[in-house]
Coordinates of C-alpha atoms in Angstrom, one line a residue:
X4 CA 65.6 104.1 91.7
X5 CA 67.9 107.1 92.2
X6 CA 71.2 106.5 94.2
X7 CA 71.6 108.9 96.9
X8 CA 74.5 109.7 99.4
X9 CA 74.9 106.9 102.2
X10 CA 73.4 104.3 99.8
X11 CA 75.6 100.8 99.7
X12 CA 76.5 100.2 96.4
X13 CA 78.2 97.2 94.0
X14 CA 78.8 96.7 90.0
X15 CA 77.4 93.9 88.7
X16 CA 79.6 92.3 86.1
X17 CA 78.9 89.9 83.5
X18 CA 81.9 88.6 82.1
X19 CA 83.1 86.5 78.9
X20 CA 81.4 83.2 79.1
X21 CA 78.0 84.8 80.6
X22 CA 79.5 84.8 84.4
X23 CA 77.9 87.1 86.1
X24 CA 79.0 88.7 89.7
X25 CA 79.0 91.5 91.8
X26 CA 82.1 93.7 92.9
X27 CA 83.0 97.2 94.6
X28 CA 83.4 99.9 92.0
X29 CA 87.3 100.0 91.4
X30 CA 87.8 104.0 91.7
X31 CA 85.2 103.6 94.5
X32 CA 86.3 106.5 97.1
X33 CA 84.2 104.8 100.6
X34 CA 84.0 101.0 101.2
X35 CA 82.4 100.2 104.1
X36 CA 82.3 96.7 106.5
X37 CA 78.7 95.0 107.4
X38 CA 78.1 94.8 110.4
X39 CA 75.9 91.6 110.6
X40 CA 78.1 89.5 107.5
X41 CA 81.4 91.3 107.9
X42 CA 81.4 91.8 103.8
X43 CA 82.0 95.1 102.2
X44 CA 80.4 97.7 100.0
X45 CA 81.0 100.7 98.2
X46 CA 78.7 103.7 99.9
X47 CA 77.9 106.4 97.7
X48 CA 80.0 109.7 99.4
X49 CA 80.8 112.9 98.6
X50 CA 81.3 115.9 101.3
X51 CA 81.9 119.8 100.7
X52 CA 85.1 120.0 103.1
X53 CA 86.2 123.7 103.2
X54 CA 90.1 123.7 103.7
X55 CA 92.3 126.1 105.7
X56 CA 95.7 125.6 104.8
X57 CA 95.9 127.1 101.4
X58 CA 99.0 129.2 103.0
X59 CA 100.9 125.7 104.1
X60 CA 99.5 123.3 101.1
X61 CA 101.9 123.3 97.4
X62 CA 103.3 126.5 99.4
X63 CA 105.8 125.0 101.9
X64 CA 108.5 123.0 101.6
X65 CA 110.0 120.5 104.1
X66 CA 113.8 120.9 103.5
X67 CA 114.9 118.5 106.7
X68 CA 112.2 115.7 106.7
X69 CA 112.0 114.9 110.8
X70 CA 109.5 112.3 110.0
X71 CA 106.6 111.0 113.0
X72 CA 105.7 107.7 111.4
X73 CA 102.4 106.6 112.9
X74 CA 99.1 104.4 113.0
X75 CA 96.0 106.2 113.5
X76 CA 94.3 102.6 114.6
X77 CA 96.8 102.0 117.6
X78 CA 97.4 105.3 118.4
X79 CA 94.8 105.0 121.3
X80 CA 95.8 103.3 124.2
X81 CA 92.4 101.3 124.9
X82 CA 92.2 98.2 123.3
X83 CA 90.5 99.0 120.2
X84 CA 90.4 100.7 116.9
X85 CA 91.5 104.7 117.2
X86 CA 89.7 106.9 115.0
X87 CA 90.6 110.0 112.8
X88 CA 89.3 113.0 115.3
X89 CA 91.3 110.9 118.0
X90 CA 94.5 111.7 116.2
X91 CA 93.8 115.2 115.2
X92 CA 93.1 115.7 119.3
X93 CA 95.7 114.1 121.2
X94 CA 98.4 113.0 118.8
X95 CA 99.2 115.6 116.6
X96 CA 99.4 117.6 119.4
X97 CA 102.7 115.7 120.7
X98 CA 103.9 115.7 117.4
X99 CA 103.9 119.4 116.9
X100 CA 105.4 119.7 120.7
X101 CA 108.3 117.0 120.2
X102 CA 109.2 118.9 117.2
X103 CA 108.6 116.5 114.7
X104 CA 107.6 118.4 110.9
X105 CA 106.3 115.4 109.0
X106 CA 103.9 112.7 110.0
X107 CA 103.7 109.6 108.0
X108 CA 100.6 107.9 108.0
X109 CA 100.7 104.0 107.5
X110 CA 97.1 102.2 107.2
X111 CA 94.6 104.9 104.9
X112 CA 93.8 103.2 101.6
X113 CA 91.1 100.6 102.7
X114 CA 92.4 96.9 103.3
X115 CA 89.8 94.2 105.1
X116 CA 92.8 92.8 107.0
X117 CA 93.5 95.1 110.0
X118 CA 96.4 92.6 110.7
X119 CA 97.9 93.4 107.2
X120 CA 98.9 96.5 109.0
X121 CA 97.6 98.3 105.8
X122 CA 99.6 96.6 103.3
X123 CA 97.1 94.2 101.6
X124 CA 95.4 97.2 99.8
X125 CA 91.8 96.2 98.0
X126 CA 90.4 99.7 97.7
X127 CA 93.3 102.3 96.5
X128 CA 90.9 105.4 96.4
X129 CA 89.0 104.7 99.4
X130 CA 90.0 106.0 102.8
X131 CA 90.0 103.4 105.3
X132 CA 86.6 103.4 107.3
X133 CA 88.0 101.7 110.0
X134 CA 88.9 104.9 111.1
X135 CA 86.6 107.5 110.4
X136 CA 84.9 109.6 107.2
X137 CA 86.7 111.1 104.3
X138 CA 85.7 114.8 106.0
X139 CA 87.5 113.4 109.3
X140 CA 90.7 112.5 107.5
X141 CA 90.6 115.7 105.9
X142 CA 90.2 117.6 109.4
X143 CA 93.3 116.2 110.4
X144 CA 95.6 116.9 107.4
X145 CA 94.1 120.1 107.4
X146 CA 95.1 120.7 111.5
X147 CA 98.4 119.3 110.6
X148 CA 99.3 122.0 108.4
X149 CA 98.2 125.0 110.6
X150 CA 100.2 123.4 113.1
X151 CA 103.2 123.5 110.3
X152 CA 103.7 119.3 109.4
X153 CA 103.7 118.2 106.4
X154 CA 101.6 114.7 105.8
X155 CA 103.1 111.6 103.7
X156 CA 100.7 108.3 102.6
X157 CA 102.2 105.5 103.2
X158 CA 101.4 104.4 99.3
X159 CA 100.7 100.9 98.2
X160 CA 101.3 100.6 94.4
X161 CA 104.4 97.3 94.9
X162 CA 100.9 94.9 94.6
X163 CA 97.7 94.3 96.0
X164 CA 95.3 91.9 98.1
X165 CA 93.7 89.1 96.5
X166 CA 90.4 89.9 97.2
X167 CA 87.9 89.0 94.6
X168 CA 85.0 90.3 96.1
X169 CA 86.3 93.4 97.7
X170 CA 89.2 94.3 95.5
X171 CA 90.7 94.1 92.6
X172 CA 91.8 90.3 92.0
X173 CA 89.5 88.7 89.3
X174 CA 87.7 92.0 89.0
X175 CA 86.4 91.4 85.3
X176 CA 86.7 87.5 85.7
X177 CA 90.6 87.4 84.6
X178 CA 93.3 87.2 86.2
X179 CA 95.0 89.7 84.0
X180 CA 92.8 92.7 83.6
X181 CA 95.4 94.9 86.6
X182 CA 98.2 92.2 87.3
X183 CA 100.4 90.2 85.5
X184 CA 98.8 86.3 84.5
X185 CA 100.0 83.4 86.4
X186 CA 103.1 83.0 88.3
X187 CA 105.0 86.6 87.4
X188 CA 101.6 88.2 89.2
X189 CA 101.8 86.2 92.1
X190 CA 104.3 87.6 94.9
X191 CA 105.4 84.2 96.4
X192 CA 106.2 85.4 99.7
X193 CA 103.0 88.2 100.4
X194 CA 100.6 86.1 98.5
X195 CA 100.0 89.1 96.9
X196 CA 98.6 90.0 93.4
X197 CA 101.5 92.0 91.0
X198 CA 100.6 94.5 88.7
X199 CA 101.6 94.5 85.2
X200 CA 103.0 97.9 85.1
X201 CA 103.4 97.4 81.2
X202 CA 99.7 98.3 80.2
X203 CA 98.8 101.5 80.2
X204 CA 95.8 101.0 81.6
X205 CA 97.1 100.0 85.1
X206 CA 99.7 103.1 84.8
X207 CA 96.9 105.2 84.2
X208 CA 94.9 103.9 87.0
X209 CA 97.8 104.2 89.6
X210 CA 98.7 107.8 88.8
X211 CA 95.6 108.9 88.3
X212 CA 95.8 107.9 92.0
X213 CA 98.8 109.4 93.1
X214 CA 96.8 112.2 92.1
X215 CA 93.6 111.9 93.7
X216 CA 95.6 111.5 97.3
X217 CA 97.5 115.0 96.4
X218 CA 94.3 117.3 95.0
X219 CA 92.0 115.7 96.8
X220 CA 93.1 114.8 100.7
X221 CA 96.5 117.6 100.6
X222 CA 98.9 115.0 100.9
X223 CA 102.5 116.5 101.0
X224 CA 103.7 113.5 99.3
X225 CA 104.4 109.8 99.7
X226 CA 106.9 106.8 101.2
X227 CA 106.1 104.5 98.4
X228 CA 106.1 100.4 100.0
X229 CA 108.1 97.6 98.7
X230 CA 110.0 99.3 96.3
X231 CA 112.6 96.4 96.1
X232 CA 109.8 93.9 95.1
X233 CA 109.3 96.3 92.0
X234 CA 112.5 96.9 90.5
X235 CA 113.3 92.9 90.5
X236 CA 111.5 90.2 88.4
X237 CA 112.4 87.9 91.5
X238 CA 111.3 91.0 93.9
X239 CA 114.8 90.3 95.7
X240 CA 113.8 87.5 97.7
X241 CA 117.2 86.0 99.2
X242 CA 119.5 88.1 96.6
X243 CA 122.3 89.8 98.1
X244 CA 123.0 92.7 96.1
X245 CA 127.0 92.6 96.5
X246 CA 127.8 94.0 92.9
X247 CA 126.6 96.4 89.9
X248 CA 125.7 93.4 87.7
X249 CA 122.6 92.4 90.1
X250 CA 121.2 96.0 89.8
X251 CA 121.8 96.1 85.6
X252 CA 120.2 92.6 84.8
X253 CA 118.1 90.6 82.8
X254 CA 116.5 90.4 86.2
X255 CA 115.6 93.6 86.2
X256 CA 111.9 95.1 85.5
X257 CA 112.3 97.8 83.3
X258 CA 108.1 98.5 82.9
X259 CA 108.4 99.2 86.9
X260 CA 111.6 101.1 86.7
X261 CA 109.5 103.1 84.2
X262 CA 106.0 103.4 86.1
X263 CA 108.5 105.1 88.9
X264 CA 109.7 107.7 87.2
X265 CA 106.0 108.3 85.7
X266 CA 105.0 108.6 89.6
X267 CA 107.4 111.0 90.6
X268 CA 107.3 113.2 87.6
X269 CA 103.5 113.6 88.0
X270 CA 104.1 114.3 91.8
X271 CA 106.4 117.2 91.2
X272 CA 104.3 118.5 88.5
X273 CA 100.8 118.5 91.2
X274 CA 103.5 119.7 93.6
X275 CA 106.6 120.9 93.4
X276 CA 107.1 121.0 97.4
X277 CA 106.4 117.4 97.5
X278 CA 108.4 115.0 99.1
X279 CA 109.0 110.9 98.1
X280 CA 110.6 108.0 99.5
X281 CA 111.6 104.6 98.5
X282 CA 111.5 102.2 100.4
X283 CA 114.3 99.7 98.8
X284 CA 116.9 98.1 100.6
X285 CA 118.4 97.0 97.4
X286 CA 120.0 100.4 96.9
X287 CA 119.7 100.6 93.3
X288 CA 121.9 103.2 91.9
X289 CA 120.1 106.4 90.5
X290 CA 117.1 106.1 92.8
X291 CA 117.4 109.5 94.3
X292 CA 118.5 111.2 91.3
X293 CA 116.2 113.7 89.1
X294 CA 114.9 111.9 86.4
X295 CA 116.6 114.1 83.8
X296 CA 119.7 112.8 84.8
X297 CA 118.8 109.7 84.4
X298 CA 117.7 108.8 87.8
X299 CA 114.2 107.3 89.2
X300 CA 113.5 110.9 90.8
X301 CA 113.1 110.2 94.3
X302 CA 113.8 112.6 97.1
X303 CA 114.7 110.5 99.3
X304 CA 115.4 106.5 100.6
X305 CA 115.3 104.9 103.8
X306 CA 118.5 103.6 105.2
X307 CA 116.6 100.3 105.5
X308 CA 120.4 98.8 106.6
X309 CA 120.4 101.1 109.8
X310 CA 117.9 99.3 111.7
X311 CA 118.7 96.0 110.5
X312 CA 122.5 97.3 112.0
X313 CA 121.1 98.4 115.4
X314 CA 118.9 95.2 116.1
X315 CA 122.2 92.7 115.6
X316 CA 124.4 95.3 117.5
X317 CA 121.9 95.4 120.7
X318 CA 121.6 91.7 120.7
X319 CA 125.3 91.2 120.8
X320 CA 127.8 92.1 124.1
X321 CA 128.7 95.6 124.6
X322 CA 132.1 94.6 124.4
X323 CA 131.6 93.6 121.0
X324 CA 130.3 96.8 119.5
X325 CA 132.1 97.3 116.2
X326 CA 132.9 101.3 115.8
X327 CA 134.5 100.9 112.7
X328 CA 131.2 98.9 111.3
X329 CA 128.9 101.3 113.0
X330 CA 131.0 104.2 111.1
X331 CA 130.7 102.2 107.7
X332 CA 126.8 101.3 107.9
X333 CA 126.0 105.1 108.9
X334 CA 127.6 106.9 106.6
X335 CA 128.3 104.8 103.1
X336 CA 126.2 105.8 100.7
X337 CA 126.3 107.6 97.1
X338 CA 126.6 111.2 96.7
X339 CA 123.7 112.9 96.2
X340 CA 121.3 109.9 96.9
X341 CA 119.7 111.3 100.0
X342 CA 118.7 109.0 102.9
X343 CA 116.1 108.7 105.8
X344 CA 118.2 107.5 108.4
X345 CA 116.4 105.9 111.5
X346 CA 116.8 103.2 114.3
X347 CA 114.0 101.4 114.2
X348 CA 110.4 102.0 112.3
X349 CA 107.5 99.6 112.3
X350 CA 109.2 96.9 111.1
X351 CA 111.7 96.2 113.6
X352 CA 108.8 95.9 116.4
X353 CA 106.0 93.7 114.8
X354 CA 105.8 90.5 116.3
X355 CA 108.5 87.9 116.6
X356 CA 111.0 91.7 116.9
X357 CA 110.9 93.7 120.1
X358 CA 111.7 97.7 120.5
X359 CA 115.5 98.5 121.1
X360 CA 114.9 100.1 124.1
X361 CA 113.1 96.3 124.7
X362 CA 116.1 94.8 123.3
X363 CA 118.3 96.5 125.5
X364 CA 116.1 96.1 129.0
X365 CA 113.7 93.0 128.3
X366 CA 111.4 92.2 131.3
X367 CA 113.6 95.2 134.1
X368 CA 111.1 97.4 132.2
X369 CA 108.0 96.1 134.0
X370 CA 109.7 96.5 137.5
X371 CA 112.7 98.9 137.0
X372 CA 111.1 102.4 135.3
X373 CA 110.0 104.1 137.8
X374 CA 112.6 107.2 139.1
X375 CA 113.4 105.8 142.6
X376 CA 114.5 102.4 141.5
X377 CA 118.9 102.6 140.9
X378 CA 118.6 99.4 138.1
X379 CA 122.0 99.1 136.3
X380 CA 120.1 97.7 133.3
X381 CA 117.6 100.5 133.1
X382 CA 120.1 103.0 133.6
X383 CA 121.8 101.4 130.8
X384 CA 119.7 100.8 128.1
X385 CA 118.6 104.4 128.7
X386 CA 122.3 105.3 128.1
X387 CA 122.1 103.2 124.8
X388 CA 118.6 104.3 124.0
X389 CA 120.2 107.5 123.7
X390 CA 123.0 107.8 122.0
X391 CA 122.3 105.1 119.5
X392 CA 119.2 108.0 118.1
X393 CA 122.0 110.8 118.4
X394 CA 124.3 109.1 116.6
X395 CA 121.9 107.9 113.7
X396 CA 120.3 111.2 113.4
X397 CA 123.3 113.0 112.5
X398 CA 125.2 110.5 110.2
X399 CA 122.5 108.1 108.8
X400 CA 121.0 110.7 106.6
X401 CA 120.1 113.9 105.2
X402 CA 116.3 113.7 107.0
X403 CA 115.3 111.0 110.4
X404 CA 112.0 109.0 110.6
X405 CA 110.4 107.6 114.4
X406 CA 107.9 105.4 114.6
X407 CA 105.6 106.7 117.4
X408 CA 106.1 106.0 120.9
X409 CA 109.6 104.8 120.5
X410 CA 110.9 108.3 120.8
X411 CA 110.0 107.6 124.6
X412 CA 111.2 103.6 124.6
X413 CA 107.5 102.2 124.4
X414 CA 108.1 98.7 125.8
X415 CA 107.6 95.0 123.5
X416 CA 106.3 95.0 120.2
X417 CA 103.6 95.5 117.6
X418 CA 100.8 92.8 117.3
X419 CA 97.4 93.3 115.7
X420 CA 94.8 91.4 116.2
X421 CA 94.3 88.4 114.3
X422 CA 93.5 84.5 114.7
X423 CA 96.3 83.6 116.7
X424 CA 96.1 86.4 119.6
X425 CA 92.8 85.6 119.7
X426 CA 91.5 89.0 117.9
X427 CA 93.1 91.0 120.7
X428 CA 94.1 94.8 120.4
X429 CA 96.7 94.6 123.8
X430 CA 99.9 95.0 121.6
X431 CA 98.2 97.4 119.0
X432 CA 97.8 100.6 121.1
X433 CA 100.5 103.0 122.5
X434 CA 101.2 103.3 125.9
X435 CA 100.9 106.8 126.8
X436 CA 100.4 106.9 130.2
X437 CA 103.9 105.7 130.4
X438 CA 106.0 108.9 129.5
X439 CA 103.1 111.1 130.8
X440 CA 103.2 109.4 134.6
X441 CA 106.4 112.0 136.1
X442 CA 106.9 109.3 138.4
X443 CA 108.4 106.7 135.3
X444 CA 111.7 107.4 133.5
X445 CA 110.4 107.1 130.1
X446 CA 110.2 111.1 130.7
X447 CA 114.0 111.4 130.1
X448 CA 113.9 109.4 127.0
X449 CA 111.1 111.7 125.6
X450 CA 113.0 114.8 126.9
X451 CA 116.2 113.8 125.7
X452 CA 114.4 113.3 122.4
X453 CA 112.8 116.4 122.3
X454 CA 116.3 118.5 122.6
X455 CA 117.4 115.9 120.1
X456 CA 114.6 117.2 117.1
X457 CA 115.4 120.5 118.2
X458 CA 118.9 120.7 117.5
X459 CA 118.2 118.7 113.9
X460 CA 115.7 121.8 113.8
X461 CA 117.8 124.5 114.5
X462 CA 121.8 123.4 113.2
X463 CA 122.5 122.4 109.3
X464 CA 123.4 118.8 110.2
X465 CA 121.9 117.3 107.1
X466 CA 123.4 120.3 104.7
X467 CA 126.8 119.2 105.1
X468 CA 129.2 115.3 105.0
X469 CA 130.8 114.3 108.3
X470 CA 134.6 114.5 109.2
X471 CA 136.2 111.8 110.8
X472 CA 137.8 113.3 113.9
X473 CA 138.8 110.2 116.0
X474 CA 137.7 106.6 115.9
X475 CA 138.7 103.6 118.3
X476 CA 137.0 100.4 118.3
X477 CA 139.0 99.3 121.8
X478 CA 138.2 102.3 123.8
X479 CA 134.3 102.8 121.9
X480 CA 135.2 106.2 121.2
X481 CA 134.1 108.0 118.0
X482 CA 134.9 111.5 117.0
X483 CA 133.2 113.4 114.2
X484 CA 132.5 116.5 112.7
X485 CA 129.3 118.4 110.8
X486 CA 130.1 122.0 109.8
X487 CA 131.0 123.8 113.3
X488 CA 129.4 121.0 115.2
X489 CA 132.0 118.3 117.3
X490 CA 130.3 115.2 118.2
X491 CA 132.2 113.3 120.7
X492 CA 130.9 109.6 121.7
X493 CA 132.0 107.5 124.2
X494 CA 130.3 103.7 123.6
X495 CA 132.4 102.2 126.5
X496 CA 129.7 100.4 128.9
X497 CA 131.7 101.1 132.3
X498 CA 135.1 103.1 131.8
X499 CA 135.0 106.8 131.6
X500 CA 137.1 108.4 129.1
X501 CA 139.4 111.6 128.6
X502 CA 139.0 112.7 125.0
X503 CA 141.3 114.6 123.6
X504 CA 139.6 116.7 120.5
X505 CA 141.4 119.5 118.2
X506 CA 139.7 122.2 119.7
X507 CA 141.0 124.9 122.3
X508 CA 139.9 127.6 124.5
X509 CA 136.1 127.7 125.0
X510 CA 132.9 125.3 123.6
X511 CA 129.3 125.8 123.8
X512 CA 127.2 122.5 124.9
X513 CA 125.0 122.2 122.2
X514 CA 123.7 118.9 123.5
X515 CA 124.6 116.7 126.6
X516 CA 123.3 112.7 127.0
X517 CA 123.8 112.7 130.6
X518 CA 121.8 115.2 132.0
X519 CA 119.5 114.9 134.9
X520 CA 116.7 115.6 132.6
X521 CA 117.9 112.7 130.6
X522 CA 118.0 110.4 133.0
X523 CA 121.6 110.9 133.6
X524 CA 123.8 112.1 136.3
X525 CA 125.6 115.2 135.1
X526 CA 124.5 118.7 135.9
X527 CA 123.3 121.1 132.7
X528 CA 126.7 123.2 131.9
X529 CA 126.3 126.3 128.7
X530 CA 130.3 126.5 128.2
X531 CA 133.5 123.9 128.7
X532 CA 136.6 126.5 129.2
X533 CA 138.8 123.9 128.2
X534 CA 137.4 122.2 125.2
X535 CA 140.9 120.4 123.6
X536 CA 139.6 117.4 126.5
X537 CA 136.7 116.2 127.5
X538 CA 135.8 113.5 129.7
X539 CA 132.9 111.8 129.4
X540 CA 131.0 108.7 131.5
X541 CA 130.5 105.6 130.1
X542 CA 127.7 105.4 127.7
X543 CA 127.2 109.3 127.0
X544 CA 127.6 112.0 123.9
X545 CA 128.2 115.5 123.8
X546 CA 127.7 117.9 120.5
X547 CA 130.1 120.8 121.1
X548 CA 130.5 124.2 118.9
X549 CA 133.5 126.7 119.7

């Protein structure tokens, strides 16, 4: 019988010992969910997309990554799984008007486990139907680029599900056909499946899809998962990497190391204008330098100790906010290693975590939000909320990544559905009626947010190192400097201070935390005629230029 386009398909396998079993094509590009068993096929696919962004696509590149990481699945806010023309019509519209210039999309290659939140990959050239067709993901790159964003996958190449049936694991009948055999391909805490990055085979197999993602979908490039797990033969589990020696060790996975700088050459030579990120919290030396020079050839790695910062310092008193730490965990790292700095991502809400804006308000956000209602917590966790993104923005790296919805304080945390929430989709939505209802303050968070991107946007923040102005742990007060750009905080939580800068005659507000339209209580000002002090409430910034 001929196969034709919409028919569900499998490869039937007959293995060494006369075995014989079905499984899912492995460079299958659409797997697809039964409705009546819940198993999965393949589904023969193909579609004659016509693209529009040959002017954006190879041609553009994104020199200050202001990165939107998002969900397409809980970017709805009904209870329920959002789709690919959902995103393309009412997110990436905020997106494009908050400023943002790159999404990152978490969730596309095909997993069975919604509640893996796209990390327990089975199908790495299929598009996740969850969400839509191939043609509907495509339609959204595609509006993405005339709207001037650039699109990262959130790639999965550290390991992969277990499934038998659906993926990978097993898929000839061995346990070593992709993945290391026994123990070494088992990752203890994921219980996930580890490929054995020393066969070319499995190199081929995952380039050949870092490829398919590029020419095929337009993907602008790539935040490449569990990078740490990689690089280490014990994936860093409870190592504390406090010296050179852990980095340079028999403990470390050369074959990985290698399939790495493999990836990222073949990136730059589909694109050039491509961007990559690592996500490693190890911070192995070289990672961000071109391979040439000896380096993995990343562009870029997130400042994975940032968050992990920001969630101990919001749970602790405000009197016992460490400037001198918050200066150290900001700004140390290598020359020429570029980081994505950022407050919180995914990660720091998923369940058992909460938001910082949750963090800093708890259960006064369910009461207290609305713009009549004078709540001293409110008012300062909004005071926090704010100059905690300032501050990380312009120190924490040379590009800044959001997860969506907390650029407005979205409320509790990130749960999907699974077995013990009783398959419910209430914490894996976004709340957008919040920031949109003008009667709720989560409006001054998003404006304040908006101005925020915009100045990242428009002043060479990232171009250049910071200079220490002034610093005082006592008095919260930190001073710093980014080419003609002051940046005076006060981190006090109720005295006011007089800060005395070297700077005379006349300033330009660049940026103000306590404006009305903030939330705060000060009245928009263009100019200070007297710039060599400034006073400034508790809890408030102000960028300044001469």
């Amino acid at each position: 019988n001929t196969i034709k386009v919409g028919d569900e398909v499998k490869v039937r396998i007959t293995a060494n010992g006369g075995n014989t079993f079905d499984r899912i094509p492995a460079y299958m590009n659409r797997v697809v969910q039964s409705w009546t068993d819940g198993s999965f096929s393949g589904q023969v696919w193909e579609d004659d997309y016509k693209w529009n962004d040959g002017a954006f696509f190879k041609n553009v590149k994104v020199k200050k990554p202001l990165i939107y990481e998002c969900h397409v699945g809980m970017a709805t806010e009904e209870e329920r799984i959002g789709t690919y023309n959902e995103f393309r019509e009412s997110i990436l519209p905020r997106i494009k008007k908050d400023g943002y210039n790159c999404i990152q999309i978490m969730a596309i290659m095909e997993h069975p486990y919604y509640a893996s939140f796209g990390y327990q990959v089975t199908n790495f050239f299929a598009v996740s139907s969850r969400f839509g067709t191939p043609e509907e993901l495509k339609m959204l790159i595609d509006a993405a680029h005339g709207m001037g964003i650039a699109v990262l996958l959130d790639i999965i190449h550290s390991h992969s599900a277990t499934n038998t049936m659906e993926g990978l694991g097993e898929f000839d009948g061995t346990d070593y056909q992709y993945f290391h055999t026994g123990a070494k391909g088992h990752h203890p805490a994921w219980d996930t499946r580890l490929f054995n990055y020393g066969k070319n085979e499995v190199i081929h197999f995952l380039l050949s899809n870092i490829k398919y993602w590029i020419e095929v979908f337009h993907f602008d490039g790539f935040r490449f998962d569990g990078v740490t797990s990689m690089l280490y033969n014990d994936h860093g589990l409870g190592s504390n990497f406090d010296n050179y020696n852990k980095y340079f060790s028999m403990n470390t996975d050369l074959e990985a190391i290698t399939y790495l700088q493999f990836a990222n050459e073949l990136i730059k030579e589909v694109n050039p204008n491509s961007i990559t990120i690592a996500e490693d919290m190890s911070g192995m030396p070289g990672m961000c330098i071109p391979i040439k020079e000896g380096g993995i050839g990343f562009d870029y790695r997130l400042a994975m100790g940032v968050p992990d910062f920001w969630i101990k310092t919001v749970k602790s008193r405000d009197e016992d906010w460490n400037m001198d730490w918050m200066w150290h965990e900001l700004t140390s790292r290598r020359p020429q290693e570029k980081n994505i700095g950022y407050c919180e991502s995914h990660d720091q809400a998923l369940v058992g975590d909460k938001t910082i804006m949750f963090w800093l308000a708890d259960k006064e956000m369910y009461w207290c939000m609305d713009k009549d209602n004078q709540s001293q917590i409110i008012a300062r966790a909004m005071d926090y909320h704010k100059i905690i993104r300032l501050v990380t923005s312009t120190l924490a790296g040379e590009g800044y990544l959001n997860f969506m919805g907390n650029e407005f304080g979205h409320p509790e945390w990130i749960d999907f559905p699974r077995e013990g929430n009783g398959d419910s989709h209430k914490y894996a939505k976004r709340q957008w009626s919040l920031v949109d209802n003008k009667e709720l303050k989560y409006q001054y968070l998003q404006n304040f947010d908006n101005a925020m991107i915009k100045m990242l946007n428009d002043c060479p923040i990232f171009e250049s190192n910071p200079e220490l102005i002034k610093i005082h742990n006592d008095d919260k007060v930190l001073v710093y400097k980014k080419r003609e750009l002051y940046f005076v905080f006060n981190f006090h939580t109720w005295v006011t201070r007089e800060i005395e800068l070297p700077l005379s005659g006349r300033c330009r507000v660049v940026l103000e935390s306590d404006l009305r339209e903030y939330g705060g209580k000060t009245d928009r000002r263009e100019y200070i005629d007297n710039c060599n002090r400034v006073t400034l409430v508790p809890r408030s910034a102000i960028v300044l230029v001469k």
